[in-house]
Amino acid sequence: MGGIYDDQHYKNLMNGNYYPLENMKKSVARLKASNQIDIETMEYGQYQPILSPLETWPNGSGKVWFKALGHARLQLAAQPNTAPLSNDERVVVPATKCALLDASIRKCFNSEPPIPMKADITQHRQDDQNSDRHEIRLVWEYGNGEDNAPTLLNLTMVCPYAAKPRKADASVEIRQELSEK
């Protein structure tokens, strides 16, 4: 399912909400004005549909967002974490990868000024270790030295490997769907 989000149109839509800083400031203002979320306690996955309504997402990716998000959160919640939140908050070590992701997101949206973010979504290769589960890679950039507040979060969500359907298989599925209508 992750392949649908490994799409440049989707990434551009999402990253337009978080980067550059001016766009992130606008998104923070929209979230604070929304009655659908508490920006101080929000989790990864809750804010995307508020900033970009699901029906505007390319290739129908909004239709399966909550299912894909649920799978990712379950898998990340089962993975222990030993990394600190960031260099300026080394004592904060969330217990799981999911908790680390959530804390990183909250740090970006709740800092003053907010910290812009660039998100990338990829898929594992078939021969990767743990290619059947989600993984996150969080890389902070620091403008004035590693111990100061970060200036950018590069967030990569690595989705499980999924074989791409062959063209012949895809056309058979489409014909079956059309004949059922």
PDB file of C-alpha atoms in Angstrom:
ATOM      1  CA  MET A   1       0.000   0.000   0.000  1.00  0.00           C
ATOM      2  CA  GLY A   2       2.949   2.348   0.637  1.00  0.00           C
ATOM      3  CA  GLY A   3       3.708   2.606  -3.074  1.00  0.00           C
ATOM      4  CA  ILE A   4       0.752   4.919  -3.582  1.00  0.00           C
ATOM      5  CA  TYR A   5       2.505   7.494  -1.349  1.00  0.00           C
ATOM      6  CA  ASP A   6       5.895   7.033  -3.032  1.00  0.00           C
ATOM      7  CA  ASP A   7       4.659   9.487  -5.633  1.00  0.00           C
ATOM      8  CA  GLN A   8       6.210  12.876  -6.367  1.00  0.00           C
ATOM      9  CA  HIS A   9       2.806  14.590  -6.744  1.00  0.00           C
ATOM     10  CA  TYR A  10       1.789  13.378  -3.279  1.00  0.00           C
ATOM     11  CA  LYS A  11       5.138  14.397  -1.756  1.00  0.00           C
ATOM     12  CA  ASN A  12       4.920  17.862  -3.340  1.00  0.00           C
ATOM     13  CA  LEU A  13       1.387  18.343  -2.004  1.00  0.00           C
ATOM     14  CA  MET A  14       2.382  17.381   1.537  1.00  0.00           C
ATOM     15  CA  ASN A  15       5.730  19.168   1.598  1.00  0.00           C
ATOM     16  CA  GLY A  16       4.044  22.341   0.371  1.00  0.00           C
ATOM     17  CA  ASN A  17       2.411  22.437   3.812  1.00  0.00           C
ATOM     18  CA  TYR A  18       5.676  22.130   5.772  1.00  0.00           C
ATOM     19  CA  TYR A  19       8.367  23.782   3.674  1.00  0.00           C
ATOM     20  CA  PRO A  20       9.695  26.457   3.476  1.00  0.00           C
ATOM     21  CA  LEU A  21       9.275  28.163   6.857  1.00  0.00           C
ATOM     22  CA  GLU A  22       6.530  30.513   5.624  1.00  0.00           C
ATOM     23  CA  ASN A  23       4.417  27.532   4.529  1.00  0.00           C
ATOM     24  CA  MET A  24       4.992  25.835   7.894  1.00  0.00           C
ATOM     25  CA  LYS A  25       3.868  29.001   9.703  1.00  0.00           C
ATOM     26  CA  LYS A  26       0.644  29.046   7.633  1.00  0.00           C
ATOM     27  CA  SER A  27       0.025  25.381   8.476  1.00  0.00           C
ATOM     28  CA  VAL A  28       0.572  26.007  12.186  1.00  0.00           C
ATOM     29  CA  ALA A  29      -1.976  28.836  12.046  1.00  0.00           C
ATOM     30  CA  ARG A  30      -4.513  26.585  10.234  1.00  0.00           C
ATOM     31  CA  LEU A  31      -4.073  23.794  12.773  1.00  0.00           C
ATOM     32  CA  LYS A  32      -4.382  26.169  15.731  1.00  0.00           C
ATOM     33  CA  ALA A  33      -7.578  27.592  14.218  1.00  0.00           C
ATOM     34  CA  SER A  34      -9.017  24.121  13.571  1.00  0.00           C
ATOM     35  CA  ASN A  35     -11.406  22.520  16.018  1.00  0.00           C
ATOM     36  CA  GLN A  36     -10.377  19.081  14.711  1.00  0.00           C
ATOM     37  CA  ILE A  37      -6.999  18.803  16.437  1.00  0.00           C
ATOM     38  CA  ASP A  38      -4.956  19.871  19.450  1.00  0.00           C
ATOM     39  CA  ILE A  39      -1.599  20.918  18.002  1.00  0.00           C
ATOM     40  CA  GLU A  40       0.173  20.390  21.339  1.00  0.00           C
ATOM     41  CA  THR A  41      -0.816  16.706  21.576  1.00  0.00           C
ATOM     42  CA  MET A  42      -1.261  15.734  17.920  1.00  0.00           C
ATOM     43  CA  GLU A  43       0.227  12.596  16.435  1.00  0.00           C
ATOM     44  CA  TYR A  44       1.701  11.785  13.053  1.00  0.00           C
ATOM     45  CA  GLY A  45      -1.138  11.234  10.605  1.00  0.00           C
ATOM     46  CA  GLN A  46      -3.746  13.455  12.226  1.00  0.00           C
ATOM     47  CA  TYR A  47      -2.788  16.791  10.669  1.00  0.00           C
ATOM     48  CA  GLN A  48      -2.325  15.825   6.997  1.00  0.00           C
ATOM     49  CA  PRO A  49      -6.073  15.597   6.136  1.00  0.00           C
ATOM     50  CA  ILE A  50      -6.689  18.949   7.839  1.00  0.00           C
ATOM     51  CA  LEU A  51      -3.981  20.716   5.847  1.00  0.00           C
ATOM     52  CA  SER A  52      -4.838  18.966   2.552  1.00  0.00           C
ATOM     53  CA  PRO A  53      -8.325  17.418   2.362  1.00  0.00           C
ATOM     54  CA  LEU A  54      -8.199  13.701   1.477  1.00  0.00           C
ATOM     55  CA  GLU A  55     -10.181  14.146  -1.737  1.00  0.00           C
ATOM     56  CA  THR A  56      -7.438  16.421  -3.120  1.00  0.00           C
ATOM     57  CA  TRP A  57      -4.707  13.785  -2.768  1.00  0.00           C
ATOM     58  CA  PRO A  58      -3.368  12.372  -6.065  1.00  0.00           C
ATOM     59  CA  ASN A  59      -4.138   8.868  -7.363  1.00  0.00           C
ATOM     60  CA  GLY A  60      -6.864   8.243  -4.782  1.00  0.00           C
ATOM     61  CA  SER A  61      -4.259   8.060  -2.015  1.00  0.00           C
ATOM     62  CA  GLY A  62      -6.592   9.830   0.419  1.00  0.00           C
ATOM     63  CA  LYS A  63      -9.090   6.949   0.220  1.00  0.00           C
ATOM     64  CA  VAL A  64      -6.694   4.531   1.925  1.00  0.00           C
ATOM     65  CA  TRP A  65      -4.877   7.003   4.219  1.00  0.00           C
ATOM     66  CA  PHE A  66      -6.339   5.857   7.539  1.00  0.00           C
ATOM     67  CA  LYS A  67      -5.779   2.175   6.773  1.00  0.00           C
ATOM     68  CA  ALA A  68      -2.161   2.805   5.707  1.00  0.00           C
ATOM     69  CA  LEU A  69      -1.601   5.102   8.674  1.00  0.00           C
ATOM     70  CA  GLY A  70      -2.975   2.518  11.102  1.00  0.00           C
ATOM     71  CA  HIS A  71      -0.640  -0.185   9.804  1.00  0.00           C
ATOM     72  CA  ALA A  72       2.370   2.149  10.000  1.00  0.00           C
ATOM     73  CA  ARG A  73       1.566   3.278  13.546  1.00  0.00           C
ATOM     74  CA  LEU A  74       1.040  -0.309  14.762  1.00  0.00           C
ATOM     75  CA  GLN A  75       4.351  -1.460  13.317  1.00  0.00           C
ATOM     76  CA  LEU A  76       6.297   1.568  14.581  1.00  0.00           C
ATOM     77  CA  ALA A  77       4.738   1.250  18.055  1.00  0.00           C
ATOM     78  CA  ALA A  78       6.156  -2.291  18.264  1.00  0.00           C
ATOM     79  CA  GLN A  79       9.723  -1.109  17.534  1.00  0.00           C
ATOM     80  CA  PRO A  80      11.782   0.006  20.556  1.00  0.00           C
ATOM     81  CA  ASN A  81      13.661   3.295  20.289  1.00  0.00           C
ATOM     82  CA  THR A  82      16.965   4.346  21.858  1.00  0.00           C
ATOM     83  CA  ALA A  83      17.555   7.586  19.910  1.00  0.00           C
ATOM     84  CA  PRO A  84      17.047  10.963  21.568  1.00  0.00           C
ATOM     85  CA  LEU A  85      14.447  13.321  20.152  1.00  0.00           C
ATOM     86  CA  SER A  86      17.140  15.694  18.844  1.00  0.00           C
ATOM     87  CA  ASN A  87      20.584  16.995  19.773  1.00  0.00           C
ATOM     88  CA  ASP A  88      19.093  19.898  21.715  1.00  0.00           C
ATOM     89  CA  GLU A  89      16.856  17.470  23.651  1.00  0.00           C
ATOM     90  CA  ARG A  90      19.154  14.510  24.287  1.00  0.00           C
ATOM     91  CA  VAL A  91      17.431  13.557  27.554  1.00  0.00           C
ATOM     92  CA  VAL A  92      14.116  12.998  25.758  1.00  0.00           C
ATOM     93  CA  VAL A  93      14.200   9.400  24.497  1.00  0.00           C
ATOM     94  CA  PRO A  94      10.737   8.215  23.431  1.00  0.00           C
ATOM     95  CA  ALA A  95      10.161   4.514  24.140  1.00  0.00           C
ATOM     96  CA  THR A  96       9.115   3.479  20.612  1.00  0.00           C
ATOM     97  CA  LYS A  97       9.748   4.557  17.021  1.00  0.00           C
ATOM     98  CA  CYS A  98       6.116   5.695  16.817  1.00  0.00           C
ATOM     99  CA  ALA A  99       6.525   7.839  19.948  1.00  0.00           C
ATOM    100  CA  LEU A 100       9.736   9.297  18.464  1.00  0.00           C
ATOM    101  CA  LEU A 101       7.904  10.164  15.243  1.00  0.00           C
ATOM    102  CA  ASP A 102       5.046  11.812  17.158  1.00  0.00           C
ATOM    103  CA  ALA A 103       7.437  13.789  19.386  1.00  0.00           C
ATOM    104  CA  SER A 104       9.395  14.964  16.331  1.00  0.00           C
ATOM    105  CA  ILE A 105       6.220  16.165  14.624  1.00  0.00           C
ATOM    106  CA  ARG A 106       5.073  18.013  17.749  1.00  0.00           C
ATOM    107  CA  LYS A 107       8.526  19.612  18.041  1.00  0.00           C
ATOM    108  CA  CYS A 108       8.284  20.910  14.459  1.00  0.00           C
ATOM    109  CA  PHE A 109       4.781  22.354  14.779  1.00  0.00           C
ATOM    110  CA  ASN A 110       5.073  23.674  18.355  1.00  0.00           C
ATOM    111  CA  SER A 111       8.525  25.307  18.276  1.00  0.00           C
ATOM    112  CA  GLU A 112       8.809  29.051  17.987  1.00  0.00           C
ATOM    113  CA  PRO A 113       9.444  29.610  15.174  1.00  0.00           C
ATOM    114  CA  PRO A 114       8.148  26.294  13.853  1.00  0.00           C
ATOM    115  CA  ILE A 115      10.680  23.945  12.313  1.00  0.00           C
ATOM    116  CA  PRO A 116      10.064  23.235   8.612  1.00  0.00           C
ATOM    117  CA  MET A 117       9.895  19.641   7.505  1.00  0.00           C
ATOM    118  CA  LYS A 118      10.592  17.749   4.298  1.00  0.00           C
ATOM    119  CA  ALA A 119       8.911  14.365   4.074  1.00  0.00           C
ATOM    120  CA  ASP A 120       9.907  11.535   1.788  1.00  0.00           C
ATOM    121  CA  ILE A 121       8.046   8.271   1.395  1.00  0.00           C
ATOM    122  CA  THR A 122       9.840   5.258  -0.031  1.00  0.00           C
ATOM    123  CA  GLN A 123       9.495   1.494  -0.033  1.00  0.00           C
ATOM    124  CA  HIS A 124      11.900  -1.135   1.140  1.00  0.00           C
ATOM    125  CA  ARG A 125      13.614  -3.199  -1.525  1.00  0.00           C
ATOM    126  CA  GLN A 126      12.645  -6.848  -1.490  1.00  0.00           C
ATOM    127  CA  ASP A 127      16.062  -7.915  -0.153  1.00  0.00           C
ATOM    128  CA  ASP A 128      16.194  -5.308   2.661  1.00  0.00           C
ATOM    129  CA  GLN A 129      16.346  -6.586   6.207  1.00  0.00           C
ATOM    130  CA  ASN A 130      12.867  -6.219   7.750  1.00  0.00           C
ATOM    131  CA  SER A 131      11.427  -5.398   4.326  1.00  0.00           C
ATOM    132  CA  ASP A 132       7.986  -6.380   5.618  1.00  0.00           C
ATOM    133  CA  ARG A 133       7.670  -3.530   8.109  1.00  0.00           C
ATOM    134  CA  HIS A 134       7.611   0.254   8.289  1.00  0.00           C
ATOM    135  CA  GLU A 135      10.681   2.212   9.283  1.00  0.00           C
ATOM    136  CA  ILE A 136      11.322   5.880   9.963  1.00  0.00           C
ATOM    137  CA  ARG A 137      14.473   7.881   9.390  1.00  0.00           C
ATOM    138  CA  LEU A 138      14.614  11.263  11.081  1.00  0.00           C
ATOM    139  CA  VAL A 139      17.496  13.586  10.246  1.00  0.00           C
ATOM    140  CA  TRP A 140      17.585  17.014  11.855  1.00  0.00           C
ATOM    141  CA  GLU A 141      19.570  19.866  10.331  1.00  0.00           C
ATOM    142  CA  TYR A 142      21.086  22.465  12.636  1.00  0.00           C
ATOM    143  CA  GLY A 143      21.816  25.984  11.445  1.00  0.00           C
ATOM    144  CA  ASN A 144      24.115  27.148  14.243  1.00  0.00           C
ATOM    145  CA  GLY A 145      25.850  24.023  15.494  1.00  0.00           C
ATOM    146  CA  GLU A 146      24.706  20.561  16.469  1.00  0.00           C
ATOM    147  CA  ASP A 147      23.690  21.495  20.049  1.00  0.00           C
ATOM    148  CA  ASN A 148      21.383  24.345  19.056  1.00  0.00           C
ATOM    149  CA  ALA A 149      17.763  24.100  18.021  1.00  0.00           C
ATOM    150  CA  PRO A 150      17.207  22.339  14.690  1.00  0.00           C
ATOM    151  CA  THR A 151      16.205  24.300  11.608  1.00  0.00           C
ATOM    152  CA  LEU A 152      14.798  21.467   9.451  1.00  0.00           C
ATOM    153  CA  LEU A 153      13.538  17.900   9.851  1.00  0.00           C
ATOM    154  CA  ASN A 154      14.103  15.464   6.988  1.00  0.00           C
ATOM    155  CA  LEU A 155      11.566  12.721   7.660  1.00  0.00           C
ATOM    156  CA  THR A 156      11.609   9.526   5.628  1.00  0.00           C
ATOM    157  CA  MET A 157       8.850   6.951   6.013  1.00  0.00           C
ATOM    158  CA  VAL A 158       9.991   3.629   4.566  1.00  0.00           C
ATOM    159  CA  CYS A 159       7.015   1.431   3.747  1.00  0.00           C
ATOM    160  CA  PRO A 160       7.101  -2.362   3.495  1.00  0.00           C
ATOM    161  CA  TYR A 161       8.136  -3.893   0.206  1.00  0.00           C
ATOM    162  CA  ALA A 162       5.220  -4.690  -2.059  1.00  0.00           C
ATOM    163  CA  ALA A 163       5.635  -6.284  -5.454  1.00  0.00           C
ATOM    164  CA  LYS A 164       4.253  -4.090  -8.193  1.00  0.00           C
ATOM    165  CA  PRO A 165       1.471  -5.823 -10.099  1.00  0.00           C
ATOM    166  CA  ARG A 166       2.397  -6.834 -13.609  1.00  0.00           C
ATOM    167  CA  LYS A 167       0.565  -4.926 -16.334  1.00  0.00           C
ATOM    168  CA  ALA A 168      -1.320  -8.033 -17.404  1.00  0.00           C
ATOM    169  CA  ASP A 169      -2.505  -8.623 -13.819  1.00  0.00           C
ATOM    170  CA  ALA A 170      -3.594  -4.998 -13.463  1.00  0.00           C
ATOM    171  CA  SER A 171      -5.609  -5.049 -16.678  1.00  0.00           C
ATOM    172  CA  VAL A 172      -7.384  -8.273 -15.621  1.00  0.00           C
ATOM    173  CA  GLU A 173      -8.291  -6.658 -12.281  1.00  0.00           C
ATOM    174  CA  ILE A 174      -9.633  -3.546 -14.026  1.00  0.00           C
ATOM    175  CA  ARG A 175     -11.734  -5.632 -16.445  1.00  0.00           C
ATOM    176  CA  GLN A 176     -13.148  -7.626 -13.513  1.00  0.00           C
ATOM    177  CA  GLU A 177     -14.057  -4.444 -11.647  1.00  0.00           C
ATOM    178  CA  LEU A 178     -15.771  -2.980 -14.710  1.00  0.00           C
ATOM    179  CA  SER A 179     -17.737  -6.154 -15.411  1.00  0.00           C
ATOM    180  CA  GLU A 180     -19.047  -6.160 -11.831  1.00  0.00           C
ATOM    181  CA  LYS A 181     -20.499  -2.648 -12.195  1.00  0.00           C
TER     182      LYS A 181
END
